[in-house]
Short mmCIF file of C-alpha atoms in Angstrom, two decimals:
data_model
loop_
_atom_site.label_atom_id
_atom_site.label_comp_id
_atom_site.label_asym_id
_atom_site.label_seq_id
_atom_site.Cartn_x
_atom_site.Cartn_y
_atom_site.Cartn_z
CA UNK A 22 0.17 -0.03 -0.17
CA UNK A 23 2.94 2.28 0.71
CA UNK A 24 4.42 2.22 -2.88
CA UNK A 25 0.64 2.78 -3.83
CA UNK A 26 0.19 5.90 -1.90
CA UNK A 27 3.56 7.09 -2.78
CA UNK A 28 2.65 6.55 -6.57
CA UNK A 29 -0.85 9.15 -5.26
CA UNK A 30 1.21 11.52 -3.57
CA UNK A 31 3.48 12.30 -6.71
CA UNK A 32 0.48 12.89 -8.53
CA UNK A 33 0.61 16.31 -6.24
CA UNK A 34 3.71 16.83 -7.25
CA UNK A 35 2.76 17.02 -11.04
CA UNK A 36 -0.58 18.53 -10.45
CA UNK A 37 0.33 21.11 -7.54
CA UNK A 38 2.48 22.53 -9.92
CA UNK A 39 0.19 23.74 -12.59
CA UNK A 40 1.74 23.04 -15.10
CA UNK A 41 3.72 26.77 -15.60
CA UNK A 42 6.60 25.61 -17.66
CA UNK A 43 4.25 23.38 -19.70
CA UNK A 44 1.10 25.64 -19.78
CA UNK A 45 3.57 28.95 -21.54
CA UNK A 46 3.84 25.68 -24.36
CA UNK A 47 0.33 25.25 -24.69
CA UNK A 48 -0.69 29.13 -25.03
CA UNK A 49 1.13 28.90 -28.36
CA UNK A 50 -1.22 26.22 -29.45
CA UNK A 51 -3.98 27.94 -28.34
CA UNK A 52 -3.42 31.89 -29.14
CA UNK A 53 -5.10 31.09 -32.71
CA UNK A 54 -7.81 29.14 -32.60
CA UNK A 55 -10.30 30.08 -34.49
CA UNK A 56 -13.17 27.94 -34.59
CA UNK A 57 -14.07 25.31 -33.22
CA UNK A 58 -17.71 23.20 -32.96
CA UNK A 59 -17.35 19.91 -31.70
CA UNK A 60 -17.77 16.76 -33.46
CA UNK A 61 -20.90 14.60 -34.27
CA UNK A 62 -21.68 11.10 -34.01
CA UNK A 63 -23.84 9.69 -37.10
CA UNK A 64 -26.84 9.48 -33.94
CA UNK A 65 -26.64 13.32 -33.67
CA UNK A 66 -24.62 13.76 -30.17
CA UNK A 67 -22.05 15.85 -29.41
CA UNK A 68 -18.92 14.33 -29.30
CA UNK A 69 -16.48 15.28 -26.45
CA UNK A 70 -13.35 14.30 -24.97
CA UNK A 71 -12.51 15.46 -21.16
CA UNK A 72 -9.07 14.41 -19.86
CA UNK A 73 -9.22 13.97 -16.22
CA UNK A 74 -5.90 14.62 -13.90
CA UNK A 75 -5.31 11.62 -12.91
CA UNK A 76 -5.37 7.40 -13.37
CA UNK A 77 -9.65 6.67 -12.02
CA UNK A 78 -10.80 7.29 -8.86
CA UNK A 79 -13.76 8.13 -6.54
CA UNK A 80 -12.00 12.30 -7.24
CA UNK A 81 -13.35 12.09 -10.52
CA UNK A 82 -16.42 9.94 -9.42
CA UNK A 83 -18.86 12.30 -10.76
CA UNK A 84 -18.25 12.01 -14.45
CA UNK A 85 -17.59 8.63 -13.87
CA UNK A 86 -21.02 8.36 -12.44
CA UNK A 87 -23.00 10.77 -15.30
CA UNK A 88 -20.93 8.82 -18.07
CA UNK A 89 -22.26 5.47 -16.65
CA UNK A 90 -25.94 6.05 -15.68
CA UNK A 91 -26.71 7.91 -18.92
CA UNK A 92 -26.99 11.05 -17.93
CA UNK A 93 -24.38 13.14 -20.93
CA UNK A 94 -26.23 10.41 -23.35
CA UNK A 95 -29.94 11.32 -22.23
CA UNK A 96 -28.50 15.45 -23.00
CA UNK A 97 -27.16 14.87 -26.49
CA UNK A 98 -23.85 14.33 -25.77
CA UNK A 99 -21.35 11.59 -26.78
CA UNK A 100 -18.39 11.85 -23.83
CA UNK A 101 -15.17 9.73 -23.60
CA UNK A 102 -12.92 10.22 -20.16
CA UNK A 103 -8.88 10.16 -21.62
CA UNK A 104 -7.66 9.03 -18.41
CA UNK A 105 -4.81 10.84 -16.74
CA UNK A 106 -1.74 9.41 -15.57
CA UNK A 107 2.05 10.51 -15.66
CA UNK A 108 3.09 12.46 -17.89
CA UNK A 109 -0.04 13.02 -18.57
CA UNK A 110 -0.76 17.14 -19.02
CA UNK A 111 -4.46 18.19 -20.03
CA UNK A 112 -3.57 22.01 -20.84
CA UNK A 113 -1.24 20.32 -23.45
CA UNK A 114 -4.10 18.07 -24.81
CA UNK A 115 -6.19 21.05 -24.97
CA UNK A 116 -3.46 22.91 -27.07
CA UNK A 117 -2.92 19.92 -29.34
CA UNK A 118 -6.97 19.65 -29.75
CA UNK A 119 -6.58 15.91 -28.09
CA UNK A 120 -9.30 16.59 -26.19
CA UNK A 121 -12.22 19.39 -25.67
CA UNK A 122 -12.66 19.75 -22.29
CA UNK A 123 -10.34 19.19 -19.66
CA UNK A 124 -9.84 18.62 -15.26
CA UNK A 125 -7.67 21.47 -13.39
CA UNK A 126 -6.86 20.27 -10.37
CA UNK A 127 -6.87 23.25 -8.53
CA UNK A 128 -6.74 27.38 -8.92
CA UNK A 129 -3.20 27.69 -9.72
CA UNK A 130 -4.01 26.29 -13.15
CA UNK A 131 -6.40 28.41 -14.48
CA UNK A 132 -4.81 31.40 -13.14
CA UNK A 133 -1.09 29.74 -14.13
CA UNK A 134 -3.20 29.37 -18.56
CA UNK A 135 -4.08 33.08 -17.61
CA UNK A 136 -0.83 34.32 -16.75
CA UNK A 137 0.20 32.53 -19.73
CA UNK A 138 -1.24 34.10 -22.10
CA UNK A 139 -3.64 30.90 -22.98
CA UNK A 140 -7.05 31.28 -23.38
CA UNK A 141 -9.20 28.94 -21.79
CA UNK A 142 -10.93 29.27 -18.48
CA UNK A 143 -12.71 27.05 -15.02
CA UNK A 144 -16.03 27.29 -16.83
CA UNK A 145 -17.38 25.19 -13.48
CA UNK A 146 -15.52 23.83 -10.18
CA UNK A 147 -16.79 20.74 -8.77
CA UNK A 148 -14.89 20.62 -5.92
CA UNK A 149 -15.83 23.70 -3.47
CA UNK A 150 -12.42 22.91 -1.33
CA UNK A 151 -9.73 22.24 -2.41
CA UNK A 152 -8.69 18.38 -0.74
CA UNK A 153 -5.13 19.20 0.26
CA UNK A 154 -4.05 18.00 3.55
CA UNK A 155 -1.13 19.08 6.21
CA UNK A 156 -0.63 15.58 7.91
CA UNK A 157 1.32 15.15 12.09
CA UNK A 158 0.98 12.55 14.22
CA UNK A 159 -1.18 12.77 16.67
CA UNK A 160 -0.61 14.95 19.29
CA UNK A 161 -3.16 15.95 21.79
CA UNK A 162 -2.03 19.85 21.30
CA UNK A 163 -2.32 19.77 17.63
CA UNK A 164 -5.97 21.59 17.81
CA UNK A 165 -5.49 24.04 14.57
CA UNK A 166 -2.80 24.63 11.62
CA UNK A 167 -1.68 27.08 13.76
CA UNK A 168 -0.08 24.62 15.63
CA UNK A 169 2.22 23.46 13.72
CA UNK A 170 4.15 26.64 13.86
CA UNK A 171 8.16 25.62 13.99
CA UNK A 172 7.33 22.19 13.60
CA UNK A 173 9.36 20.34 9.96
CA UNK A 174 7.06 20.63 7.17
CA UNK A 175 7.80 17.94 4.41
CA UNK A 176 6.78 19.46 1.60
CA UNK A 177 7.59 18.83 -2.74
CA UNK A 178 9.56 21.66 -4.92
CA UNK A 179 5.81 22.39 -6.24
CA UNK A 180 3.66 22.91 -3.11
CA UNK A 181 6.49 25.81 -2.00
CA UNK A 182 5.12 28.44 -4.59
CA UNK A 183 1.41 26.89 -4.39
CA UNK A 184 -0.78 26.35 -1.13
CA UNK A 185 2.68 27.00 1.37
CA UNK A 186 2.27 30.90 -0.05
CA UNK A 187 -0.96 30.92 2.00
CA UNK A 188 -0.16 28.85 4.77
CA UNK A 189 2.78 31.65 5.71
CA UNK A 190 0.86 34.34 4.76
CA UNK A 191 -2.21 33.14 7.15
CA UNK A 192 0.59 31.45 9.89
CA UNK A 193 3.72 33.39 9.85
CA UNK A 194 5.78 30.13 8.95
CA UNK A 195 8.75 30.15 8.01
CA UNK A 196 10.85 28.71 4.66
CA UNK A 197 13.32 27.17 7.33
CA UNK A 198 10.86 24.86 8.35
CA UNK A 199 10.21 23.44 4.82
CA UNK A 200 12.16 19.57 4.64
CA UNK A 201 12.56 18.36 0.75
CA UNK A 202 9.63 15.77 0.56
CA UNK A 203 10.22 12.81 -1.27
CA UNK A 204 7.18 11.42 -2.27
CA UNK A 205 8.10 8.59 1.10
CA UNK A 206 6.55 7.97 3.96
CA UNK A 207 9.44 7.04 5.49
CA UNK A 208 10.36 10.65 7.44
CA UNK A 209 7.61 11.21 8.38
CA UNK A 210 6.68 8.05 10.10
CA UNK A 211 10.38 8.28 11.44
CA UNK A 212 9.91 11.89 13.51
CA UNK A 213 7.41 12.24 15.61
CA UNK A 214 7.07 16.17 15.26
CA UNK A 215 7.19 15.82 10.86
CA UNK A 216 4.09 17.47 8.60
CA UNK A 217 3.78 16.03 6.28
CA UNK A 218 1.69 16.86 2.82
CA UNK A 219 -1.65 15.26 1.72
CA UNK A 220 -4.21 14.63 -0.14
CA UNK A 221 -7.66 14.60 2.25
CA UNK A 222 -9.03 10.99 -0.08
CA UNK A 223 -5.39 9.54 -0.21
CA UNK A 224 -2.27 9.98 2.46
CA UNK A 225 -4.46 9.99 5.36
CA UNK A 226 -5.62 5.66 4.21
CA UNK A 227 -2.28 5.35 3.48
CA UNK A 228 -0.91 5.64 7.01
CA UNK A 229 -4.33 4.29 8.86
CA UNK A 230 -3.96 0.96 7.16
CA UNK A 231 0.22 0.83 7.25
CA UNK A 232 1.19 2.68 10.38
CA UNK A 233 -1.64 1.55 12.42
CA UNK A 234 -2.62 4.63 13.58
CA UNK A 235 -4.95 7.75 12.43
CA UNK A 236 -3.20 10.69 12.11
CA UNK A 237 -4.09 14.16 12.65
CA UNK A 238 -5.11 15.67 9.64
CA UNK A 239 -5.86 19.50 9.02
CA UNK A 240 -7.63 20.15 5.43
CA UNK A 241 -6.56 23.57 4.77
CA UNK A 242 -10.21 24.63 3.10
CA UNK A 243 -11.05 24.60 6.32
CA UNK A 244 -9.56 27.19 7.81
CA UNK A 245 -9.48 29.48 4.83
CA UNK A 246 -7.66 28.58 2.19
CA UNK A 247 -9.59 29.67 -1.26
CA UNK A 248 -8.65 27.53 -3.91
CA UNK A 249 -11.23 24.91 -5.50
CA UNK A 250 -10.35 21.57 -7.18
CA UNK A 251 -11.99 19.87 -9.78
CA UNK A 252 -12.06 21.98 -12.43
CA UNK A 253 -13.65 22.12 -16.21
CA UNK A 254 -11.42 23.60 -18.12
CA UNK A 255 -12.54 25.03 -21.64
CA UNK A 256 -10.43 27.19 -24.78
CA UNK A 257 -12.30 29.49 -25.06
CA UNK A 258 -13.32 29.51 -28.51
CA UNK A 259 -14.53 26.08 -27.81
CA UNK A 260 -17.22 27.08 -25.10
CA UNK A 261 -18.03 30.08 -27.59
CA UNK A 262 -18.98 27.80 -30.58
CA UNK A 263 -20.37 24.79 -28.67
CA UNK A 264 -22.32 27.15 -25.90
CA UNK A 265 -24.97 24.42 -25.49
CA UNK A 266 -22.98 20.99 -25.97
CA UNK A 267 -20.74 22.80 -23.03
CA UNK A 268 -23.42 23.93 -20.77
CA UNK A 269 -25.39 20.42 -20.79
CA UNK A 270 -21.38 18.80 -19.58
CA UNK A 271 -21.80 20.83 -16.59
CA UNK A 272 -25.24 20.34 -16.61
CA UNK A 273 -24.99 16.39 -16.16
CA UNK A 274 -21.86 16.07 -14.51
CA UNK A 275 -23.27 17.33 -11.82
CA UNK A 276 -25.91 15.36 -11.74
CA UNK A 277 -23.36 12.76 -11.23
CA UNK A 278 -21.77 13.90 -9.04
CA UNK A 279 -24.51 14.16 -6.59
CA UNK A 280 -25.62 11.35 -7.50
CA UNK A 281 -22.34 9.46 -6.67
CA UNK A 282 -22.65 11.00 -3.19
CA UNK A 283 -26.20 10.56 -2.22
CA UNK A 284 -27.13 7.54 -4.58
CA UNK A 285 -26.18 4.01 -5.36
CA UNK A 286 -22.42 4.75 -7.00
CA UNK A 287 -22.36 1.13 -8.31
CA UNK A 288 -22.24 2.64 -12.19
CA UNK A 289 -19.25 5.35 -11.45
CA UNK A 290 -17.56 2.44 -9.56
CA UNK A 291 -17.42 -0.08 -12.42
CA UNK A 292 -16.54 2.16 -14.57
CA UNK A 293 -13.81 3.34 -12.39
CA UNK A 294 -12.18 0.30 -12.07
CA UNK A 295 -12.19 -0.65 -15.74
CA UNK A 296 -10.37 2.21 -16.14
CA UNK A 297 -7.69 2.11 -13.46
CA UNK A 298 -7.71 -2.25 -12.23
CA UNK A 299 -5.43 -1.20 -9.54
CA UNK A 300 -8.10 0.96 -7.48
CA UNK A 301 -10.19 -1.13 -5.41
CA UNK A 302 -13.81 -0.99 -3.90
CA UNK A 303 -12.33 0.15 -0.52
CA UNK A 304 -9.83 2.63 -1.45
CA UNK A 305 -13.35 4.14 -2.97
CA UNK A 306 -16.10 3.65 -0.98
CA UNK A 307 -13.33 5.71 2.11
CA UNK A 308 -12.81 8.27 -0.13
CA UNK A 309 -16.67 8.84 -1.24
CA UNK A 310 -17.00 9.03 2.22
CA UNK A 311 -14.57 11.53 3.25
CA UNK A 312 -15.81 13.93 0.31
CA UNK A 313 -19.26 13.84 1.70
CA UNK A 314 -18.00 13.89 5.44
CA UNK A 315 -16.42 16.95 4.58
CA UNK A 316 -18.26 18.98 1.91
CA UNK A 317 -15.71 18.76 -0.55
CA UNK A 318 -18.93 18.71 -3.37
CA UNK A 319 -21.38 20.52 -1.76
CA UNK A 320 -20.25 22.30 0.41
CA UNK A 321 -19.31 26.19 -0.04
CA UNK A 322 -20.48 28.36 -2.87
CA UNK A 323 -22.47 24.71 -3.58
CA UNK A 324 -24.92 25.52 -0.86
CA UNK A 325 -25.95 28.65 -2.51
CA UNK A 326 -25.63 28.28 -5.98
CA UNK A 327 -25.03 24.52 -6.64
CA UNK A 328 -22.65 22.07 -8.09
CA UNK A 329 -19.56 23.79 -10.13
CA UNK A 330 -20.71 27.49 -8.92
CA UNK A 331 -17.57 29.66 -8.43
CA UNK A 332 -17.54 33.22 -7.12
CA UNK A 333 -15.83 36.22 -8.10
CA UNK A 334 -15.09 36.61 -4.36
CA UNK A 335 -13.37 33.15 -3.61
CA UNK A 336 -11.38 34.23 -7.12
CA UNK A 337 -10.16 37.37 -6.02
CA UNK A 338 -9.70 36.57 -2.63
CA UNK A 339 -6.91 33.53 -3.95
CA UNK A 340 -5.12 36.43 -6.49
CA UNK A 341 -4.93 38.58 -3.79
CA UNK A 342 -3.04 35.88 -1.09
CA UNK A 343 -1.14 34.82 -4.39
CA UNK A 344 -0.03 37.93 -5.64
CA UNK A 345 0.59 40.01 -3.08
CA UNK A 346 3.11 36.70 -2.21
CA UNK A 347 5.21 37.42 -5.69
CA UNK A 348 3.14 34.71 -7.63
CA UNK A 349 0.99 36.34 -9.57
CA UNK A 350 2.20 39.89 -11.47
CA UNK A 351 -0.41 42.16 -9.37
CA UNK A 352 -1.49 43.61 -12.44
CA UNK A 353 -2.55 40.16 -14.27
CA UNK A 354 -6.78 40.22 -14.84
CA UNK A 355 -7.45 37.30 -13.04
CA UNK A 356 -10.90 37.73 -13.94
CA UNK A 357 -9.75 35.64 -17.16
CA UNK A 358 -9.70 33.03 -15.57
CA UNK A 359 -13.37 32.02 -15.39
CA UNK A 360 -16.80 32.06 -15.81
CA UNK A 361 -20.30 31.25 -14.62
CA UNK A 362 -21.83 32.08 -17.71
CA UNK A 363 -22.44 27.92 -18.70
CA UNK A 364 -23.31 27.16 -15.28
CA UNK A 365 -26.56 25.18 -14.79
CA UNK A 366 -29.38 28.49 -14.94
CA UNK A 367 -27.40 31.15 -16.80
CA UNK A 368 -27.25 31.51 -20.32
#
């Protein structure tokens, strides 16, 4: 299990980077986009290829559920989920035209696309809370993230310019607390004062299974970390020329997420295990439970405006803290990172 956990941890490094270098290259392929009507199959359904950010798992369950239950098909769509994995970069796939839509793992990705001049926006956010967590050993003295001050943090390089920026700004943490994270659980397990980055639905479970104790887990979103996750990314030209299909995709995905979390998830889980034979039902079950228990999908803005919702206030909060820390130019037009024009009830 630890070996598998290390693979999942490596995923965080690739995703948190936001594809900054690759995004710049992707921008070159997207700037000159002309018209881009999606193709239609022999039944008259609009063909859409949707690239996920990693191998099939519960964190993509709503999309798989929508495919398995026919939510896409009944809205006139022929959707293919293109599974992510090592070496797969969603901005590159969008730039090359290999997919029409892609999954954005955190708010850094669409913001990096804006900074690179790539005409791509987030059009829905199905995770209202980024599942990024900090993990510590059990300790009654640890009640909030603020209590981690002075402890060593095991962080990936990409995390230094991502959520660590927010942690420093909010809690006064300093770079001398950072230790090199090698995507190996051993250093964390060996040091009872160590704090490790992780994903709510993954690493805590791995630690419980392999180390035999329940770690202390702090979900950054619960203490104000403003990043969205599980976003749908769409090139501007595609959204413009396929507005009806895009709205249908988002509405069907919302139905899929609602059904996956509150109904019978078996259809979606079956497709996930088909695409990713390494996935087990036990991992899917615990991940889905954590998504429910922590209102990852239906909390936040979604509780007010519906699944997939995004608000300018959240995006500005994210931009303010990252630009003040020097991650983005203060003059960057952060509003270009997203649009709510295609969400259910709009347009």
